[in-house]
Amino acid sequence: MTTTSPNVPGSGAGTGRLPRFGVRETRKATVIALFAWIFAVYDYIMFGTLLPEISGHFGWGAAEASLYSTLISVGTAIVVLGVGPLVDRLGRRKGMIITVSGTALASAVSAATMNAAYLIGVRSIGGLGLAEQSVNATYLNEVYAVTDDEKIKKRRGLIYSLVQGGWPLGTLLAAAFIAVFLPLVGWRGCFLLATFPAIVIALLRRGLRETPQFELQQRMERLRKEGRREEAGRLAREYGVSESEAAPFAEIFRGPALRNTLVLGFAWFVNWFGIQVFSVLGTTVLTEGKGVGFTNSLLMFIVINAVGYLGYVFHGWAGDRWGRRNVIGFGWMASGVIFAAMLLAAEGTFAVVALYSLGMFFLVGPYSAMLFYMGECYDTRCRATGTSFINAISQPGAIAAGAIITAMLVAGADWGQGALIVGALGTFLSGFVMFGARKMPALAG
């Protein structure tokens, strides 16, 4: 068997061992992925946090603002859904550059908002930033499978939890940033200033290396296009990968992948009822549902998301120890119960912050196990498509949550009732659904 590039798996002795990622480049990739996700979340959450201010500027009522947020979720879903096939075609490295660049663009153009239609259009671009987590999961799953860093390899779920923990860190950063700069530069200035960190991360990502798994897949595709199918088949058998041609969307709906695609897709759908209510629109829940002032809600949200980060680390560690599926399911069910208690029984700052923080611990924390679990559910041919597809299902969940809450507000319900029925109940249901997913072995090196 002949190969032409020293960088493509299959060259050399032909032992079937993929090229390795060194300790230094593995850790570099991990750190850059963390900061990329932090600033993607920062942009995404900043919109929800600033929505009360934007609504006040344009004179939108609560129901009207909820409608616009829902329409933005529609556009975001379309963008996120397109990222997976793009990454499976162009590569993980290029995909990561595209997603973080989209974060910078979304922040920049949001600063120029002049009406609702424009806001809906430009915030949909933020879907590129939201897709960051599925691209990170795809890339780091493959990197950790071939790394020479044994410390990371043995604790890959825990290490990935530190990266996925960028969600509460990004949320915390957005709340702190807005608390400091909103009085100084206004909501438009907050969006504009958020552009610069994402640009820096995009430039840093240009120095990352493509994964050998994707390079192997590319090599086999080139051989097939050249009519050298027998050689492509030998290469696939040598490395123990599928010999069939890549058809990413079809692959996630057939064979062993089908069950997890359906179960995880539905779990994400209903869990995003909780994410949309308690994380994206958390300041609204506190101001409208619990009667907290906007400035105090920002300060409380900082504390809440600091605790949420600890949830990521805990669930990453627990997933390695007791299985990712079980940890996710129990965590989300616990979160639903805790948020219901917060909405129904909590009175006073301490009680609200304590229960909200604990609910966030079990709501967002399981995503550190979830994203890595998703990467283990699919092979190289469709890994980015599978993770991005499930990730995109979050937005129909956000759309449904927004639509239900909007309808409830129009009908005379208050935010507390909407958060209970949509957010707390949806979160509990998502955990129950997770137990229908398959247990997956760790991605092999």
Coordinates of N, CA and C in Angstrom, one line a residue, residues 23-239:
V23 N 2.3 15.6 24.5 CA 1.7 16.1 25.7 C 1.5 17.6 25.5
R24 N 2.5 18.3 25.0 CA 2.4 19.8 24.9 C 1.3 20.2 24.0
E25 N 1.2 19.6 22.8 CA 0.1 20.0 21.8 C -1.3 19.6 22.3
T26 N -1.4 18.5 23.1 CA -2.6 18.1 23.6 C -3.1 19.1 24.6
R27 N -2.2 19.6 25.5 CA -2.6 20.6 26.5 C -2.9 21.9 25.9
K28 N -2.1 22.3 24.9 CA -2.4 23.5 24.1 C -3.8 23.5 23.5
A29 N -4.1 22.4 22.8 CA -5.5 22.3 22.2 C -6.6 22.4 23.3
T30 N -6.3 21.8 24.4 CA -7.3 21.8 25.5 C -7.6 23.2 26.0
V31 N -6.5 23.9 26.3 CA -6.6 25.3 26.8 C -7.3 26.2 25.8
I32 N -6.9 26.1 24.5 CA -7.5 27.0 23.5 C -9.0 26.6 23.3
A33 N -9.3 25.3 23.4 CA -10.8 24.9 23.3 C -11.5 25.5 24.5
L34 N -11.0 25.6 25.7 CA -11.6 26.1 26.9 C -11.9 27.6 26.6
F35 N -11.0 28.4 26.2 CA -11.2 29.8 26.1 C -12.1 30.1 24.9
A36 N -12.0 29.3 23.8 CA -13.0 29.5 22.7 C -14.4 29.3 23.2
W37 N -14.6 28.3 24.0 CA -16.0 28.0 24.5 C -16.5 29.1 25.5
I38 N -15.5 29.5 26.3 CA -15.9 30.6 27.3 C -16.4 31.8 26.5
F39 N -15.7 32.2 25.5 CA -16.1 33.5 24.8 C -17.3 33.2 23.8
A40 N -17.5 32.0 23.4 CA -18.7 31.7 22.6 C -19.9 31.8 23.5
V41 N -19.8 31.2 24.7 CA -20.9 31.3 25.7 C -21.2 32.7 26.2
Y42 N -20.1 33.4 26.4 CA -20.1 34.8 26.8 C -21.0 35.6 25.8
D43 N -20.8 35.5 24.5 CA -21.6 36.2 23.5 C -23.0 35.7 23.6
Y44 N -23.2 34.4 23.6 CA -24.5 33.8 23.6 C -25.4 34.2 24.8
I45 N -24.8 34.1 26.0 CA -25.5 34.5 27.2 C -25.7 36.0 27.3
M46 N -24.8 36.7 26.8 CA -24.8 38.2 26.9 C -26.1 38.7 26.3
F47 N -26.6 38.1 25.2 CA -27.8 38.6 24.7 C -29.0 38.4 25.6
G48 N -29.1 37.2 26.2 CA -30.2 36.9 27.1 C -30.1 37.8 28.4
T49 N -28.9 38.0 28.8 CA -28.7 38.9 30.0 C -29.1 40.3 29.7
L50 N -28.8 40.8 28.5 CA -29.1 42.2 28.2 C -30.5 42.3 27.6
L51 N -31.2 41.2 27.4 CA -32.5 41.4 26.8 C -33.5 42.3 27.6
P52 N -33.5 42.4 28.9 CA -34.3 43.4 29.6 C -33.9 44.8 29.2
E53 N -32.6 45.1 29.1 CA -32.1 46.4 28.7 C -32.5 46.7 27.3
I54 N -32.3 45.8 26.4 CA -32.6 46.0 25.0 C -34.1 46.2 24.8
S55 N -34.9 45.4 25.5 CA -36.4 45.6 25.5 C -36.8 46.9 26.0
G56 N -36.2 47.4 27.0 CA -36.5 48.7 27.5 C -36.1 49.8 26.5
H57 N -35.0 49.7 25.8 CA -34.6 50.6 24.8 C -35.6 50.8 23.7
F58 N -36.1 49.6 23.2 CA -37.0 49.6 22.1 C -38.5 49.6 22.5
G59 N -38.8 49.6 23.8 CA -40.2 49.6 24.3 C -40.9 48.3 24.1
W60 N -40.2 47.2 24.1 CA -40.9 45.9 24.0 C -41.5 45.4 25.3
G61 N -42.6 44.8 25.3 CA -43.2 44.2 26.5 C -42.6 42.8 26.7
A62 N -43.0 42.1 27.8 CA -42.4 40.8 28.1 C -42.8 39.8 27.1
A63 N -44.0 39.8 26.6 CA -44.4 38.8 25.6 C -43.8 39.0 24.3
E64 N -43.6 40.3 23.9 CA -43.0 40.6 22.6 C -41.5 40.2 22.7
A65 N -40.8 40.5 23.8 CA -39.4 40.2 23.9 C -39.2 38.6 23.8
S66 N -40.1 37.9 24.5 CA -40.1 36.5 24.4 C -40.2 35.9 23.0
L67 N -41.1 36.6 22.3 CA -41.3 36.2 20.9 C -40.1 36.4 20.0
Y68 N -39.4 37.5 20.2 CA -38.2 37.7 19.4 C -37.1 36.8 19.8
S69 N -37.0 36.5 21.1 CA -36.0 35.5 21.6 C -36.3 34.1 20.9
T70 N -37.5 33.8 20.8 CA -37.9 32.5 20.2 C -37.5 32.5 18.7
L71 N -37.8 33.6 18.0 CA -37.4 33.6 16.6 C -35.9 33.5 16.4
I72 N -35.1 34.1 17.3 CA -33.7 34.0 17.2 C -33.3 32.6 17.4
S73 N -34.0 31.8 18.2 CA -33.6 30.4 18.4 C -33.9 29.6 17.1
V74 N -34.9 30.0 16.3 CA -35.1 29.4 15.0 C -33.9 29.5 14.1
G75 N -33.4 30.8 14.0 CA -32.3 31.1 13.2 C -31.0 30.4 13.7
T76 N -30.9 30.3 15.0 CA -29.7 29.7 15.6 C -29.7 28.2 15.3
A77 N -30.8 27.6 15.3 CA -30.9 26.1 15.1 C -30.5 25.8 13.7
I78 N -30.9 26.6 12.7 CA -30.5 26.4 11.3 C -29.0 26.5 11.1
V79 N -28.4 27.5 11.8 CA -27.0 27.7 11.7 C -26.2 26.5 12.3
V80 N -26.6 26.1 13.5 CA -26.0 25.0 14.2 C -26.1 23.7 13.5
L81 N -27.2 23.5 12.9 CA -27.4 22.2 12.1 C -26.5 22.1 10.9
G82 N -26.1 23.2 10.4 CA -25.2 23.2 9.2 C -23.8 23.0 9.5
V83 N -23.4 23.2 10.8 CA -22.0 23.1 11.2 C -21.4 21.7 11.1
G84 N -22.2 20.7 11.6 CA -21.7 19.4 11.7 C -21.2 18.8 10.3
P85 N -22.0 18.8 9.3 CA -21.6 18.3 8.0 C -20.4 19.1 7.5
L86 N -20.3 20.4 7.8 CA -19.2 21.2 7.3 C -17.9 20.8 8.0
V87 N -18.0 20.5 9.3 CA -16.8 20.0 10.0 C -16.4 18.6 9.5
D88 N -17.3 17.7 9.2 CA -17.0 16.4 8.7 C -16.4 16.5 7.3
R89 N -16.7 17.5 6.6 CA -16.1 17.7 5.3 C -14.8 18.5 5.2
L90 N -14.8 19.6 6.0 CA -13.6 20.5 5.9 C -12.5 20.1 7.0
G91 N -12.9 19.5 8.1 CA -12.0 19.2 9.1 C -12.3 19.8 10.4
R92 N -11.8 19.3 11.5 CA -12.0 19.8 12.8 C -11.4 21.1 13.0
R93 N -10.1 21.3 12.6 CA -9.4 22.5 12.8 C -10.0 23.7 12.1
K94 N -10.4 23.5 10.8 CA -11.1 24.6 10.1 C -12.4 24.9 10.7
G95 N -13.1 23.9 11.2 CA -14.4 24.1 11.8 C -14.3 24.9 13.1
M96 N -13.3 24.7 13.8 CA -13.1 25.4 15.1 C -12.8 26.9 14.8
I97 N -12.0 27.2 13.7 CA -11.8 28.5 13.3 C -13.0 29.2 12.9
I98 N -13.9 28.6 12.1 CA -15.1 29.1 11.6 C -16.1 29.5 12.8
T99 N -16.2 28.6 13.8 CA -17.1 28.8 14.9 C -16.7 30.0 15.7
V100 N -15.5 30.1 16.1 CA -15.1 31.2 17.0 C -15.1 32.5 16.2
S101 N -14.8 32.4 14.9 CA -14.9 33.7 14.1 C -16.4 34.1 14.0
G102 N -17.3 33.2 14.0 CA -18.7 33.5 14.0 C -19.1 34.2 15.3
T103 N -18.5 33.8 16.4 CA -18.8 34.4 17.7 C -18.4 35.9 17.6
A104 N -17.2 36.2 17.1 CA -16.7 37.6 17.0 C -17.7 38.4 16.1
L105 N -18.1 37.8 15.0 CA -19.0 38.5 14.1 C -20.3 38.8 14.7
A106 N -20.9 37.8 15.4 CA -22.2 38.0 16.1 C -22.2 39.1 17.1
S107 N -21.1 39.2 17.8 CA -21.0 40.3 18.8 C -20.9 41.7 18.1
A108 N -20.1 41.7 17.1 CA -19.8 43.0 16.4 C -21.1 43.6 15.8
V109 N -21.8 42.7 15.1 CA -23.0 43.2 14.3 C -24.2 43.5 15.3
S110 N -24.2 42.8 16.4 CA -25.3 43.0 17.4 C -25.2 44.5 17.9
A111 N -24.0 45.1 18.0 CA -23.9 46.4 18.5 C -24.7 47.4 17.7
A112 N -24.9 47.1 16.4 CA -25.6 48.1 15.5 C -27.1 47.8 15.4
T113 N -27.7 47.1 16.3 CA -29.1 46.7 16.2 C -29.9 48.0 16.1
M114 N -30.9 48.0 15.1 CA -31.8 49.2 15.0 C -33.2 48.8 15.1
N115 N -33.6 47.5 15.0 CA -34.9 47.0 15.1 C -35.0 45.5 15.3
A116 N -36.1 45.0 15.6 CA -36.3 43.6 15.9 C -35.9 42.7 14.8
A117 N -36.2 43.0 13.5 CA -35.9 42.1 12.4 C -34.4 42.0 12.3
Y118 N -33.7 43.1 12.4 CA -32.2 43.1 12.3 C -31.6 42.2 13.5
L119 N -32.1 42.4 14.7 CA -31.6 41.7 15.8 C -31.8 40.2 15.6
I120 N -33.0 39.8 15.1 CA -33.2 38.3 14.9 C -32.2 37.8 13.9
G121 N -31.9 38.5 12.8 CA -31.0 38.1 11.8 C -29.6 37.9 12.3
V122 N -29.1 39.0 13.0 CA -27.7 39.0 13.4 C -27.4 38.0 14.6
R123 N -28.4 37.9 15.5 CA -28.2 37.0 16.6 C -28.3 35.5 16.2
S124 N -28.9 35.3 15.1 CA -28.9 33.9 14.5 C -27.5 33.5 14.2
I125 N -26.6 34.4 13.8 CA -25.2 34.1 13.5 C -24.5 33.5 14.7
G126 N -25.0 33.9 15.9 CA -24.5 33.4 17.1 C -24.6 31.9 17.2
G127 N -25.3 31.3 16.3 CA -25.4 29.8 16.3 C -24.0 29.2 16.0
L128 N -23.2 29.9 15.3 CA -21.8 29.4 15.1 C -21.1 29.3 16.4
G129 N -21.3 30.2 17.3 CA -20.7 30.2 18.6 C -21.2 29.0 19.4
L130 N -22.5 28.8 19.4 CA -23.2 27.7 20.1 C -22.7 26.4 19.6
A131 N -22.4 26.3 18.3 CA -21.9 25.0 17.7 C -20.5 24.7 18.2
E132 N -19.8 25.7 18.8 CA -18.5 25.5 19.3 C -18.3 24.3 20.2
Q133 N -19.3 24.0 21.0 CA -19.2 22.9 22.0 C -19.2 21.6 21.3
S134 N -20.0 21.4 20.2 CA -20.0 20.1 19.5 C -18.7 19.9 18.7
V135 N -18.1 21.0 18.2 CA -16.8 20.9 17.5 C -15.7 20.6 18.4
N136 N -15.7 21.3 19.6 CA -14.8 21.0 20.7 C -14.8 19.5 21.1
A137 N -16.1 19.0 21.2 CA -16.2 17.6 21.7 C -15.7 16.6 20.6
T138 N -15.9 16.9 19.3 CA -15.4 16.1 18.3 C -13.9 16.1 18.2
Y139 N -13.3 17.3 18.3 CA -11.9 17.4 18.2 C -11.2 16.8 19.4
L140 N -11.6 17.1 20.6 CA -10.9 16.6 21.8 C -11.1 15.2 22.0
N141 N -12.3 14.6 21.6 CA -12.5 13.2 21.7 C -11.4 12.5 20.9
E142 N -11.1 13.0 19.7 CA -10.2 12.3 18.8 C -8.7 12.6 19.2
V143 N -8.5 13.8 19.7 CA -7.1 14.1 20.3 C -6.8 13.2 21.5
Y144 N -7.7 13.1 22.4 CA -7.5 12.4 23.6 C -7.3 10.9 23.4
A145 N -7.9 10.4 22.3 CA -7.8 9.0 21.9 C -6.4 8.6 21.4
V146 N -5.6 9.6 20.9 CA -4.3 9.4 20.4 C -3.2 10.2 21.1
T147 N -3.5 10.7 22.3 CA -2.5 11.5 23.0 C -1.5 10.7 23.7
D148 N -0.3 11.2 23.8 CA 0.8 10.6 24.6 C 0.7 11.0 26.1
D149 N -0.2 11.9 26.4 CA -0.4 12.4 27.7 C -1.3 11.4 28.5
E150 N -0.6 10.5 29.2 CA -1.4 9.5 29.9 C -2.3 10.0 31.0
K151 N -1.9 11.1 31.6 CA -2.7 11.7 32.7 C -4.1 12.1 32.1
I152 N -4.0 12.8 30.9 CA -5.3 13.2 30.3 C -6.0 12.0 29.8
K153 N -5.3 11.0 29.2 CA -6.0 9.8 28.6 C -6.8 9.0 29.6
K154 N -6.2 8.9 30.8 CA -6.9 8.2 31.9 C -8.1 8.9 32.5
R155 N -8.1 10.3 32.4 CA -9.1 11.1 33.0 C -9.7 12.0 32.0
R156 N -10.0 11.4 30.8 CA -10.4 12.3 29.7 C -11.8 13.0 30.0
G157 N -12.7 12.3 30.7 CA -13.9 12.9 31.0 C -13.8 14.0 32.0
L158 N -12.9 13.9 33.0 CA -12.7 14.9 34.0 C -12.0 16.1 33.3
I159 N -11.0 15.9 32.4 CA -10.3 17.0 31.7 C -11.3 17.7 30.8
Y160 N -12.1 16.9 30.1 CA -13.1 17.6 29.2 C -14.1 18.4 30.0
S161 N -14.4 18.0 31.2 CA -15.3 18.8 32.0 C -14.8 20.2 32.3
L162 N -13.5 20.3 32.4 CA -12.9 21.7 32.6 C -13.1 22.5 31.4
V163 N -13.1 21.9 30.2 CA -13.3 22.7 29.0 C -14.8 23.0 28.8
Q164 N -15.7 22.0 29.0 CA -17.1 22.3 28.9 C -17.6 23.2 30.0
G165 N -16.8 23.3 31.1 CA -17.2 24.2 32.2 C -17.1 25.7 31.7
G166 N -16.6 25.9 30.5 CA -16.7 27.2 29.9 C -18.1 27.8 29.9
W167 N -19.1 27.0 30.0 CA -20.5 27.5 29.9 C -20.7 28.4 31.2
P168 N -20.6 27.9 32.4 CA -20.8 28.8 33.5 C -19.8 29.9 33.6
L169 N -18.6 29.6 33.2 CA -17.5 30.6 33.2 C -17.9 31.7 32.3
G170 N -18.4 31.4 31.1 CA -18.8 32.4 30.1 C -20.0 33.1 30.6
T171 N -20.9 32.4 31.2 CA -22.1 33.1 31.8 C -21.7 34.0 32.9
L172 N -20.8 33.6 33.8 CA -20.3 34.4 34.9 C -19.6 35.6 34.3
L173 N -18.8 35.4 33.3 CA -18.0 36.5 32.7 C -18.9 37.6 32.1
A174 N -20.0 37.1 31.4 CA -20.9 38.0 30.8 C -21.6 38.8 31.8
A175 N -22.1 38.2 32.9 CA -22.8 38.9 34.0 C -21.9 39.9 34.6
A176 N -20.6 39.5 34.9 CA -19.7 40.5 35.6 C -19.3 41.6 34.6
F177 N -19.1 41.3 33.4 CA -18.7 42.3 32.4 C -19.8 43.3 32.2
I178 N -21.1 42.8 32.1 CA -22.2 43.7 32.0 C -22.4 44.6 33.2
A179 N -22.2 44.0 34.4 CA -22.4 44.8 35.6 C -21.4 45.9 35.7
V180 N -20.2 45.7 35.1 CA -19.1 46.8 35.2 C -19.3 47.8 34.0
F181 N -19.5 47.3 32.8 CA -19.5 48.1 31.6 C -20.8 48.7 31.1
L182 N -21.9 48.1 31.5 CA -23.2 48.6 31.1 C -23.4 50.0 31.5
P183 N -23.1 50.4 32.7 CA -23.3 51.9 33.0 C -22.4 52.8 32.2
L184 N -21.3 52.2 31.8 CA -20.2 53.1 31.1 C -20.4 53.2 29.6
V185 N -20.7 52.0 28.9 CA -20.8 52.0 27.5 C -22.2 51.6 26.9
G186 N -23.1 51.2 27.8 CA -24.4 50.8 27.3 C -24.4 49.4 26.7
W187 N -25.6 48.9 26.4 CA -25.6 47.6 25.9 C -25.0 47.4 24.5
R188 N -25.0 48.4 23.7 CA -24.3 48.4 22.4 C -22.8 48.2 22.6
G189 N -22.2 49.0 23.5 CA -20.8 48.9 23.8 C -20.4 47.6 24.3
C190 N -21.3 47.0 25.1 CA -21.0 45.6 25.7 C -20.8 44.6 24.6
F191 N -21.7 44.7 23.6 CA -21.5 43.8 22.4 C -20.3 44.0 21.7
L192 N -19.9 45.3 21.4 CA -18.8 45.6 20.6 C -17.5 45.2 21.3
L193 N -17.4 45.4 22.6 CA -16.2 45.0 23.3 C -16.0 43.5 23.4
A194 N -17.1 42.8 23.3 CA -17.0 41.3 23.3 C -16.3 40.7 22.1
T195 N -16.2 41.5 21.0 CA -15.7 41.0 19.7 C -14.2 40.6 19.8
F196 N -13.4 41.4 20.6 CA -12.0 41.3 20.5 C -11.4 40.0 21.1
P197 N -11.9 39.5 22.2 CA -11.3 38.2 22.7 C -11.5 37.0 21.7
A198 N -12.7 37.0 21.0 CA -13.0 36.0 20.1 C -12.0 36.0 18.9
I199 N -11.7 37.2 18.5 CA -10.7 37.4 17.3 C -9.4 36.8 17.7
V200 N -8.9 37.0 18.9 CA -7.6 36.5 19.4 C -7.7 35.0 19.4
I201 N -8.7 34.4 19.9 CA -8.9 32.9 19.9 C -8.8 32.3 18.5
A202 N -9.5 33.0 17.6 CA -9.5 32.5 16.2 C -8.1 32.5 15.6
L203 N -7.3 33.5 15.9 CA -5.9 33.5 15.4 C -5.1 32.4 16.1
L204 N -5.3 32.2 17.4 CA -4.6 31.1 18.0 C -4.9 29.7 17.5
R205 N -6.1 29.5 17.1 CA -6.6 28.2 16.6 C -5.9 27.9 15.2
R206 N -5.4 28.9 14.5 CA -4.8 28.6 13.2 C -3.5 27.7 13.4
G207 N -3.0 27.7 14.7 CA -1.8 26.9 14.9 C -2.0 25.5 15.4
L208 N -3.3 25.1 15.5 CA -3.6 23.8 15.9 C -3.5 22.8 14.8
R209 N -3.3 21.5 15.2 CA -3.1 20.4 14.2 C -4.4 19.7 14.0
E210 N -4.6 19.2 12.8 CA -5.7 18.4 12.5 C -5.6 17.0 13.1
T211 N -6.7 16.4 13.4 CA -6.7 15.1 14.1 C -6.3 14.0 13.0
P212 N -5.5 13.0 13.5 CA -5.1 11.9 12.5 C -6.3 11.1 12.1
Q213 N -7.4 11.0 12.9 CA -8.6 10.3 12.5 C -9.2 10.9 11.3
F214 N -9.3 12.2 11.3 CA -9.9 12.9 10.2 C -9.0 12.8 8.9
E215 N -7.7 12.9 9.1 CA -6.8 12.8 8.0 C -6.9 11.4 7.4
L216 N -7.1 10.4 8.2 CA -7.3 9.0 7.7 C -8.5 8.9 6.9
Q217 N -9.6 9.5 7.4 CA -10.9 9.5 6.7 C -10.7 10.2 5.3
Q218 N -10.0 11.4 5.3 CA -9.8 12.1 4.1 C -9.0 11.3 3.1
R219 N -8.0 10.6 3.6 CA -7.2 9.8 2.7 C -8.0 8.7 2.0
M220 N -8.9 8.1 2.8 CA -9.7 7.0 2.2 C -10.7 7.6 1.2
E221 N -11.2 8.8 1.4 CA -12.1 9.4 0.5 C -11.4 9.8 -0.8
R222 N -10.2 10.2 -0.7 CA -9.4 10.6 -1.9 C -9.2 9.3 -2.7
L223 N -8.8 8.2 -2.1 CA -8.6 7.0 -2.8 C -9.8 6.5 -3.5
R224 N -11.0 6.6 -2.9 CA -12.2 6.2 -3.5 C -12.5 7.1 -4.8
K225 N -12.3 8.4 -4.6 CA -12.5 9.3 -5.8 C -11.6 9.0 -6.9
E226 N -10.4 8.5 -6.6 CA -9.4 8.1 -7.7 C -9.7 6.7 -8.2
G227 N -10.7 6.1 -7.7 CA -11.0 4.7 -8.2 C -10.3 3.6 -7.6
R228 N -9.5 3.9 -6.5 CA -8.7 3.0 -5.8 C -9.4 2.4 -4.6
R229 N -10.6 1.9 -4.8 CA -11.5 1.4 -3.7 C -10.9 0.3 -2.9
E230 N -10.2 -0.6 -3.6 CA -9.6 -1.8 -2.9 C -8.5 -1.3 -1.9
E231 N -7.7 -0.3 -2.4 CA -6.7 0.2 -1.5 C -7.3 1.0 -0.3
A232 N -8.4 1.7 -0.6 CA -9.1 2.4 0.5 C -9.7 1.4 1.5
G233 N -10.1 0.2 1.0 CA -10.6 -0.8 1.9 C -9.6 -1.4 2.8
R234 N -8.4 -1.7 2.2 CA -7.3 -2.2 3.0 C -6.8 -1.2 4.1
L235 N -6.8 0.1 3.7 CA -6.5 1.1 4.7 C -7.5 1.1 5.8
A236 N -8.7 1.0 5.5 CA -9.8 0.9 6.6 C -9.6 -0.3 7.5
R237 N -9.3 -1.4 6.9 CA -9.1 -2.6 7.7 C -7.9 -2.5 8.6
E238 N -6.9 -1.9 8.0 CA -5.6 -1.8 8.8 C -5.8 -1.0 10.1
Y239 N -6.7 0.0 10.0 CA -6.9 0.9 11.2 C -8.2 0.6 11.9

